[in-house]
């Protein structure tokens, strides 16, 4: 499955409009980096991709199993270490409205790791760039 997004940045420092299909979001840099903090910064968008994909993947599985889970919460912290070329994603998942047993939690952990964004981030990644 391929997706295409387009980011456009004019003269307003770091205020970027990103379009995917019919949807638009704004990214920006924090004030201390010269931006205006009008939207998520690029690292937050990356962490958001993992958090939202994990939540949706878990919800699909929970619905298929017909478990009564009111809410799935996924918090992702991304720490980047540019000098060592390492990034660490810390993912904390909680469920509201039910008590899940150890076997269910073990299965949900496996399902969380099967989320498509998790798979992308843990596979080899290649970035091909062209100027036109």
mmCIF file of N, CA, C and O in Angstrom, residues 13-96:
data_model
loop_
_atom_site.group_PDB
_atom_site.id
_atom_site.type_symbol
_atom_site.label_atom_id
_atom_site.label_comp_id
_atom_site.label_asym_id
_atom_site.label_seq_id
_atom_site.Cartn_x
_atom_site.Cartn_y
_atom_site.Cartn_z
ATOM 1 N N UNK A 13 8.161 31.144 8.710
ATOM 2 C CA UNK A 13 9.135 30.189 9.252
ATOM 3 C C UNK A 13 8.514 28.896 9.774
ATOM 4 O O UNK A 13 7.774 28.918 10.752
ATOM 5 N N UNK A 14 8.814 27.820 9.090
ATOM 6 C CA UNK A 14 8.553 26.440 9.482
ATOM 7 C C UNK A 14 7.084 26.040 9.539
ATOM 8 O O UNK A 14 6.773 24.898 9.845
ATOM 9 N N UNK A 15 6.161 26.959 9.255
ATOM 10 C CA UNK A 15 4.738 26.643 9.190
ATOM 11 C C UNK A 15 4.508 25.879 7.897
ATOM 12 O O UNK A 15 4.663 26.417 6.795
ATOM 13 N N UNK A 16 4.175 24.609 8.020
ATOM 14 C CA UNK A 16 4.088 23.723 6.866
ATOM 15 C C UNK A 16 2.692 23.119 6.778
ATOM 16 O O UNK A 16 2.162 22.614 7.764
ATOM 17 N N UNK A 17 2.110 23.186 5.590
ATOM 18 C CA UNK A 17 0.834 22.518 5.346
ATOM 19 C C UNK A 17 1.129 21.184 4.689
ATOM 20 O O UNK A 17 1.848 21.118 3.691
ATOM 21 N N UNK A 18 0.567 20.133 5.268
ATOM 22 C CA UNK A 18 0.766 18.784 4.757
ATOM 23 C C UNK A 18 -0.593 18.268 4.290
ATOM 24 O O UNK A 18 -1.569 18.302 5.040
ATOM 25 N N UNK A 19 -0.632 17.803 3.040
ATOM 26 C CA UNK A 19 -1.881 17.313 2.466
ATOM 27 C C UNK A 19 -1.729 15.842 2.123
ATOM 28 O O UNK A 19 -0.749 15.420 1.521
ATOM 29 N N UNK A 20 -2.728 15.062 2.536
ATOM 30 C CA UNK A 20 -2.824 13.641 2.177
ATOM 31 C C UNK A 20 -4.258 13.405 1.728
ATOM 32 O O UNK A 20 -5.184 13.449 2.547
ATOM 33 N N UNK A 21 -4.433 13.209 0.448
ATOM 34 C CA UNK A 21 -5.794 13.045 -0.070
ATOM 35 C C UNK A 21 -6.600 14.299 0.185
ATOM 36 O O UNK A 21 -6.217 15.396 -0.221
ATOM 37 N N UNK A 22 -7.712 14.159 0.910
ATOM 38 C CA UNK A 22 -8.574 15.297 1.221
ATOM 39 C C UNK A 22 -8.296 15.884 2.606
ATOM 40 O O UNK A 22 -9.012 16.776 3.058
ATOM 41 N N UNK A 23 -7.271 15.392 3.281
ATOM 42 C CA UNK A 23 -6.975 15.828 4.645
ATOM 43 C C UNK A 23 -5.747 16.717 4.689
ATOM 44 O O UNK A 23 -4.769 16.497 3.976
ATOM 45 N N UNK A 24 -5.808 17.716 5.572
ATOM 46 C CA UNK A 24 -4.702 18.652 5.750
ATOM 47 C C UNK A 24 -4.346 18.736 7.223
ATOM 48 O O UNK A 24 -5.228 18.733 8.082
ATOM 49 N N UNK A 25 -3.056 18.798 7.500
ATOM 50 C CA UNK A 25 -2.619 19.083 8.859
ATOM 51 C C UNK A 25 -1.472 20.072 8.790
ATOM 52 O O UNK A 25 -0.858 20.267 7.752
ATOM 53 N N UNK A 26 -1.221 20.694 9.918
ATOM 54 C CA UNK A 26 -0.186 21.716 10.004
ATOM 55 C C UNK A 26 0.954 21.184 10.859
ATOM 56 O O UNK A 26 0.728 20.596 11.918
ATOM 57 N N UNK A 27 2.164 21.384 10.384
ATOM 58 C CA UNK A 27 3.330 21.102 11.217
ATOM 59 C C UNK A 27 4.100 22.407 11.385
ATOM 60 O O UNK A 27 3.978 23.323 10.580
ATOM 61 N N UNK A 28 4.858 22.472 12.438
ATOM 62 C CA UNK A 28 5.628 23.665 12.747
ATOM 63 C C UNK A 28 6.762 23.245 13.663
ATOM 64 O O UNK A 28 6.827 22.093 14.103
ATOM 65 N N UNK A 29 7.623 24.168 13.946
ATOM 66 C CA UNK A 29 8.691 23.938 14.914
ATOM 67 C C UNK A 29 8.351 24.697 16.189
ATOM 68 O O UNK A 29 7.627 25.696 16.150
ATOM 69 N N UNK A 30 8.867 24.242 17.323
ATOM 70 C CA UNK A 30 8.636 24.976 18.560
ATOM 71 C C UNK A 30 9.260 26.377 18.497
ATOM 72 O O UNK A 30 10.140 26.642 17.667
ATOM 73 N N UNK A 31 8.818 27.240 19.365
ATOM 74 C CA UNK A 31 9.311 28.618 19.399
ATOM 75 C C UNK A 31 10.821 28.651 19.612
ATOM 76 O O UNK A 31 11.525 29.424 18.955
ATOM 77 N N UNK A 32 11.337 27.773 20.485
ATOM 78 C CA UNK A 32 12.787 27.784 20.750
ATOM 79 C C UNK A 32 13.621 27.328 19.559
ATOM 80 O O UNK A 32 14.835 27.471 19.546
ATOM 81 N N UNK A 33 12.977 26.784 18.522
ATOM 82 C CA UNK A 33 13.680 26.384 17.300
ATOM 83 C C UNK A 33 13.399 27.359 16.158
ATOM 84 O O UNK A 33 13.721 27.086 15.014
ATOM 85 N N UNK A 34 12.726 28.487 16.467
ATOM 86 C CA UNK A 34 12.458 29.496 15.462
ATOM 87 C C UNK A 34 11.078 29.429 14.839
ATOM 88 O O UNK A 34 10.730 30.241 13.997
ATOM 89 N N UNK A 35 10.280 28.434 15.226
ATOM 90 C CA UNK A 35 8.928 28.320 14.700
ATOM 91 C C UNK A 35 7.936 29.078 15.557
ATOM 92 O O UNK A 35 8.309 29.853 16.437
ATOM 93 N N UNK A 36 6.658 28.805 15.312
ATOM 94 C CA UNK A 36 5.601 29.473 16.060
ATOM 95 C C UNK A 36 4.768 28.485 16.872
ATOM 96 O O UNK A 36 3.746 28.864 17.446
ATOM 97 N N UNK A 37 5.139 27.220 16.836
ATOM 98 C CA UNK A 37 4.442 26.177 17.591
ATOM 99 C C UNK A 37 2.952 26.103 17.238
ATOM 100 O O UNK A 37 2.107 25.912 18.101
ATOM 101 N N UNK A 38 2.646 26.230 15.942
ATOM 102 C CA UNK A 38 1.256 26.199 15.480
ATOM 103 C C UNK A 38 0.776 24.791 15.131
ATOM 104 O O UNK A 38 -0.370 24.615 14.729
ATOM 105 N N UNK A 39 1.648 23.811 15.231
ATOM 106 C CA UNK A 39 1.268 22.440 14.898
ATOM 107 C C UNK A 39 2.294 21.476 15.450
ATOM 108 O O UNK A 39 3.261 21.877 16.104
ATOM 109 N N UNK A 40 2.060 20.223 15.201
ATOM 110 C CA UNK A 40 3.002 19.193 15.625
ATOM 111 C C UNK A 40 4.351 19.418 14.956
ATOM 112 O O UNK A 40 4.411 19.830 13.796
ATOM 113 N N UNK A 41 5.450 19.114 15.660
ATOM 114 C CA UNK A 41 6.744 19.130 14.993
ATOM 115 C C UNK A 41 6.949 17.768 14.318
ATOM 116 O O UNK A 41 6.213 16.823 14.601
ATOM 117 N N UNK A 42 7.897 17.644 13.414
ATOM 118 C CA UNK A 42 8.064 16.388 12.677
ATOM 119 C C UNK A 42 8.288 15.156 13.559
ATOM 120 O O UNK A 42 7.807 14.061 13.234
ATOM 121 N N UNK A 43 8.971 15.292 14.686
ATOM 122 C CA UNK A 43 9.175 14.150 15.574
ATOM 123 C C UNK A 43 7.857 13.728 16.216
ATOM 124 O O UNK A 43 7.590 12.535 16.416
ATOM 125 N N UNK A 44 7.015 14.714 16.554
ATOM 126 C CA UNK A 44 5.700 14.397 17.111
ATOM 127 C C UNK A 44 4.828 13.672 16.094
ATOM 128 O O UNK A 44 4.083 12.755 16.441
ATOM 129 N N UNK A 45 4.937 14.066 14.834
ATOM 130 C CA UNK A 45 4.178 13.381 13.775
ATOM 131 C C UNK A 45 4.629 11.925 13.660
ATOM 132 O O UNK A 45 3.807 11.019 13.521
ATOM 133 N N UNK A 46 5.931 11.693 13.735
ATOM 134 C CA UNK A 46 6.450 10.329 13.664
ATOM 135 C C UNK A 46 5.924 9.492 14.832
ATOM 136 O O UNK A 46 5.442 8.369 14.641
ATOM 137 N N UNK A 47 5.969 10.036 16.039
ATOM 138 C CA UNK A 47 5.448 9.321 17.214
ATOM 139 C C UNK A 47 3.939 9.134 17.109
ATOM 140 O O UNK A 47 3.399 8.084 17.496
ATOM 141 N N UNK A 48 3.243 10.128 16.545
ATOM 142 C CA UNK A 48 1.797 10.043 16.354
ATOM 143 C C UNK A 48 1.439 8.882 15.432
ATOM 144 O O UNK A 48 0.450 8.176 15.654
ATOM 145 N N UNK A 49 2.238 8.660 14.401
ATOM 146 C CA UNK A 49 1.982 7.559 13.475
ATOM 147 C C UNK A 49 1.987 6.224 14.202
ATOM 148 O O UNK A 49 1.107 5.386 13.999
ATOM 149 N N UNK A 50 2.977 6.024 15.071
ATOM 150 C CA UNK A 50 3.043 4.769 15.818
ATOM 151 C C UNK A 50 1.897 4.669 16.815
ATOM 152 O O UNK A 50 1.248 3.624 16.921
ATOM 153 N N UNK A 51 1.604 5.746 17.533
ATOM 154 C CA UNK A 51 0.543 5.715 18.547
ATOM 155 C C UNK A 51 -0.826 5.448 17.924
ATOM 156 O O UNK A 51 -1.573 4.585 18.394
ATOM 157 N N UNK A 52 -1.151 6.170 16.865
ATOM 158 C CA UNK A 52 -2.487 6.018 16.274
ATOM 159 C C UNK A 52 -2.658 4.678 15.575
ATOM 160 O O UNK A 52 -3.722 4.058 15.653
ATOM 161 N N UNK A 53 -1.616 4.194 14.912
ATOM 162 C CA UNK A 53 -1.691 2.888 14.255
ATOM 163 C C UNK A 53 -1.836 1.772 15.287
ATOM 164 O O UNK A 53 -2.621 0.844 15.107
ATOM 165 N N UNK A 54 -1.089 1.881 16.377
ATOM 166 C CA UNK A 54 -1.185 0.880 17.440
ATOM 167 C C UNK A 54 -2.596 0.845 18.015
ATOM 168 O O UNK A 54 -3.191 -0.225 18.178
ATOM 169 N N UNK A 55 -3.149 2.022 18.312
ATOM 170 C CA UNK A 55 -4.496 2.094 18.884
ATOM 171 C C UNK A 55 -5.531 1.492 17.936
ATOM 172 O O UNK A 55 -6.391 0.699 18.353
ATOM 173 N N UNK A 56 -5.454 1.828 16.658
ATOM 174 C CA UNK A 56 -6.420 1.313 15.685
ATOM 175 C C UNK A 56 -6.285 -0.195 15.509
ATOM 176 O O UNK A 56 -7.287 -0.921 15.434
ATOM 177 N N UNK A 57 -5.053 -0.682 15.461
ATOM 178 C CA UNK A 57 -4.821 -2.126 15.307
ATOM 179 C C UNK A 57 -5.378 -2.883 16.509
ATOM 180 O O UNK A 57 -6.036 -3.922 16.353
ATOM 181 N N UNK A 58 -5.130 -2.374 17.703
ATOM 182 C CA UNK A 58 -5.667 -3.015 18.914
ATOM 183 C C UNK A 58 -7.189 -2.968 18.928
ATOM 184 O O UNK A 58 -7.839 -3.961 19.279
ATOM 185 N N UNK A 59 -7.775 -1.834 18.558
ATOM 186 C CA UNK A 59 -9.242 -1.716 18.542
ATOM 187 C C UNK A 59 -9.856 -2.721 17.577
ATOM 188 O O UNK A 59 -10.848 -3.366 17.883
ATOM 189 N N UNK A 60 -9.269 -2.885 16.400
ATOM 190 C CA UNK A 60 -9.785 -3.862 15.429
ATOM 191 C C UNK A 60 -9.779 -5.263 16.015
ATOM 192 O O UNK A 60 -10.747 -6.022 15.865
ATOM 193 N N UNK A 61 -8.688 -5.623 16.674
ATOM 194 C CA UNK A 61 -8.587 -6.951 17.272
ATOM 195 C C UNK A 61 -9.594 -7.116 18.412
ATOM 196 O O UNK A 61 -10.278 -8.142 18.507
ATOM 197 N N UNK A 62 -9.697 -6.114 19.261
ATOM 198 C CA UNK A 62 -10.630 -6.163 20.395
ATOM 199 C C UNK A 62 -12.066 -6.318 19.905
ATOM 200 O O UNK A 62 -12.843 -7.097 20.467
ATOM 201 N N UNK A 63 -12.418 -5.604 18.846
ATOM 202 C CA UNK A 63 -13.768 -5.723 18.286
ATOM 203 C C UNK A 63 -14.003 -7.111 17.701
ATOM 204 O O UNK A 63 -15.085 -7.682 17.853
ATOM 205 N N UNK A 64 -12.995 -7.648 17.016
ATOM 206 C CA UNK A 64 -13.137 -8.988 16.434
ATOM 207 C C UNK A 64 -13.340 -10.030 17.528
ATOM 208 O O UNK A 64 -14.112 -10.979 17.364
ATOM 209 N N UNK A 65 -12.674 -9.845 18.665
ATOM 210 C CA UNK A 65 -12.814 -10.773 19.793
ATOM 211 C C UNK A 65 -14.053 -10.479 20.637
ATOM 212 O O UNK A 65 -14.386 -11.245 21.537
ATOM 213 N N UNK A 66 -14.723 -9.346 20.351
ATOM 214 C CA UNK A 66 -15.913 -8.911 21.086
ATOM 215 C C UNK A 66 -15.638 -8.724 22.579
ATOM 216 O O UNK A 66 -16.466 -9.029 23.426
ATOM 217 N N UNK A 67 -14.450 -8.190 22.875
ATOM 218 C CA UNK A 67 -14.120 -7.852 24.258
ATOM 219 C C UNK A 67 -14.691 -6.474 24.551
ATOM 220 O O UNK A 67 -14.685 -5.593 23.693
ATOM 221 N N UNK A 68 -15.163 -6.281 25.768
ATOM 222 C CA UNK A 68 -15.774 -5.018 26.155
ATOM 223 C C UNK A 68 -14.705 -4.079 26.717
ATOM 224 O O UNK A 68 -14.513 -3.991 27.923
ATOM 225 N N UNK A 69 -14.004 -3.401 25.810
ATOM 226 C CA UNK A 69 -12.967 -2.439 26.197
ATOM 227 C C UNK A 69 -13.462 -1.067 25.776
ATOM 228 O O UNK A 69 -13.683 -0.810 24.592
ATOM 229 N N UNK A 70 -13.638 -0.189 26.753
ATOM 230 C CA UNK A 70 -14.183 1.131 26.480
ATOM 231 C C UNK A 70 -13.208 2.007 25.709
ATOM 232 O O UNK A 70 -13.588 2.716 24.793
ATOM 233 N N UNK A 71 -11.936 1.963 26.094
ATOM 234 C CA UNK A 71 -10.971 2.872 25.486
ATOM 235 C C UNK A 71 -9.577 2.256 25.458
ATOM 236 O O UNK A 71 -9.177 1.586 26.401
ATOM 237 N N UNK A 72 -8.875 2.495 24.358
ATOM 238 C CA UNK A 72 -7.477 2.093 24.207
ATOM 239 C C UNK A 72 -6.646 3.379 24.230
ATOM 240 O O UNK A 72 -6.892 4.292 23.445
ATOM 241 N N UNK A 73 -5.687 3.449 25.139
ATOM 242 C CA UNK A 73 -4.797 4.613 25.238
ATOM 243 C C UNK A 73 -3.384 4.180 24.882
ATOM 244 O O UNK A 73 -2.882 3.204 25.442
ATOM 245 N N UNK A 74 -2.764 4.898 23.964
ATOM 246 C CA UNK A 74 -1.382 4.606 23.571
ATOM 247 C C UNK A 74 -0.578 5.891 23.685
ATOM 248 O O UNK A 74 -0.881 6.877 23.020
ATOM 249 N N UNK A 75 0.423 5.869 24.536
ATOM 250 C CA UNK A 75 1.319 7.009 24.678
ATOM 251 C C UNK A 75 2.679 6.595 24.137
ATOM 252 O O UNK A 75 3.204 5.542 24.513
ATOM 253 N N UNK A 76 3.224 7.407 23.249
ATOM 254 C CA UNK A 76 4.529 7.116 22.662
ATOM 255 C C UNK A 76 5.476 8.265 22.965
ATOM 256 O O UNK A 76 5.153 9.434 22.728
ATOM 257 N N UNK A 77 6.621 7.907 23.503
ATOM 258 C CA UNK A 77 7.696 8.878 23.702
ATOM 259 C C UNK A 77 8.811 8.509 22.733
ATOM 260 O O UNK A 77 9.238 7.357 22.668
ATOM 261 N N UNK A 78 9.249 9.492 21.949
ATOM 262 C CA UNK A 78 10.332 9.274 20.986
ATOM 263 C C UNK A 78 11.543 10.063 21.455
ATOM 264 O O UNK A 78 11.466 11.270 21.659
ATOM 265 N N UNK A 79 12.628 9.360 21.631
ATOM 266 C CA UNK A 79 13.886 10.003 21.990
ATOM 267 C C UNK A 79 14.882 9.732 20.873
ATOM 268 O O UNK A 79 15.102 8.582 20.496
ATOM 269 N N UNK A 80 15.453 10.805 20.347
ATOM 270 C CA UNK A 80 16.378 10.695 19.231
ATOM 271 C C UNK A 80 17.800 10.976 19.708
ATOM 272 O O UNK A 80 18.034 11.914 20.459
ATOM 273 N N UNK A 81 18.732 10.127 19.290
ATOM 274 C CA UNK A 81 20.144 10.281 19.632
ATOM 275 C C UNK A 81 20.943 10.400 18.338
ATOM 276 O O UNK A 81 21.481 9.408 17.842
ATOM 277 N N UNK A 82 21.009 11.607 17.757
ATOM 278 C CA UNK A 82 21.644 11.758 16.443
ATOM 279 C C UNK A 82 23.118 11.365 16.408
ATOM 280 O O UNK A 82 23.592 10.874 15.385
ATOM 281 N N UNK A 83 23.835 11.561 17.489
ATOM 282 C CA UNK A 83 25.269 11.224 17.480
ATOM 283 C C UNK A 83 25.508 9.731 17.323
ATOM 284 O O UNK A 83 26.487 9.308 16.703
ATOM 285 N N UNK A 84 24.631 8.919 17.892
ATOM 286 C CA UNK A 84 24.786 7.463 17.785
ATOM 287 C C UNK A 84 23.881 6.864 16.705
ATOM 288 O O UNK A 84 23.848 5.650 16.526
ATOM 289 N N UNK A 85 23.128 7.751 16.009
ATOM 290 C CA UNK A 85 22.198 7.316 14.960
ATOM 291 C C UNK A 85 21.208 6.293 15.492
ATOM 292 O O UNK A 85 20.935 5.266 14.869
ATOM 293 N N UNK A 86 20.679 6.581 16.663
ATOM 294 C CA UNK A 86 19.734 5.682 17.333
ATOM 295 C C UNK A 86 18.511 6.476 17.761
ATOM 296 O O UNK A 86 18.613 7.618 18.184
ATOM 297 N N UNK A 87 17.360 5.871 17.636
ATOM 298 C CA UNK A 87 16.114 6.448 18.135
ATOM 299 C C UNK A 87 15.424 5.388 18.978
ATOM 300 O O UNK A 87 15.467 4.199 18.646
ATOM 301 N N UNK A 88 14.802 5.811 20.066
ATOM 302 C CA UNK A 88 14.093 4.887 20.953
ATOM 303 C C UNK A 88 12.646 5.346 21.084
ATOM 304 O O UNK A 88 12.381 6.495 21.456
ATOM 305 N N UNK A 89 11.732 4.460 20.732
ATOM 306 C CA UNK A 89 10.306 4.688 20.923
ATOM 307 C C UNK A 89 9.896 3.931 22.183
ATOM 308 O O UNK A 89 10.105 2.720 22.275
ATOM 309 N N UNK A 90 9.307 4.637 23.146
ATOM 310 C CA UNK A 90 8.750 3.997 24.338
ATOM 311 C C UNK A 90 7.239 4.079 24.213
ATOM 312 O O UNK A 90 6.676 5.177 24.115
ATOM 313 N N UNK A 91 6.595 2.921 24.201
ATOM 314 C CA UNK A 91 5.150 2.851 23.981
ATOM 315 C C UNK A 91 4.482 2.320 25.245
ATOM 316 O O UNK A 91 4.815 1.245 25.717
ATOM 317 N N UNK A 92 3.535 3.078 25.791
ATOM 318 C CA UNK A 92 2.793 2.688 26.987
ATOM 319 C C UNK A 92 1.325 2.547 26.598
ATOM 320 O O UNK A 92 0.705 3.510 26.136
ATOM 321 N N UNK A 93 0.781 1.357 26.781
ATOM 322 C CA UNK A 93 -0.592 1.058 26.356
ATOM 323 C C UNK A 93 -1.427 0.735 27.587
ATOM 324 O O UNK A 93 -1.034 -0.095 28.413
ATOM 325 N N UNK A 94 -2.578 1.394 27.700
ATOM 326 C CA UNK A 94 -3.522 1.100 28.774
ATOM 327 C C UNK A 94 -4.918 0.931 28.181
ATOM 328 O O UNK A 94 -5.209 1.417 27.085
ATOM 329 N N UNK A 95 -5.755 0.250 28.940
ATOM 330 C CA UNK A 95 -7.130 -0.011 28.518
ATOM 331 C C UNK A 95 -8.075 0.454 29.617
ATOM 332 O O UNK A 95 -7.808 0.244 30.791
ATOM 333 N N UNK A 96 -9.169 1.076 29.207
ATOM 334 C CA UNK A 96 -10.160 1.552 30.164
ATOM 335 C C UNK A 96 -11.457 0.776 30.003
ATOM 336 O O UNK A 96 -11.808 0.346 28.910
#
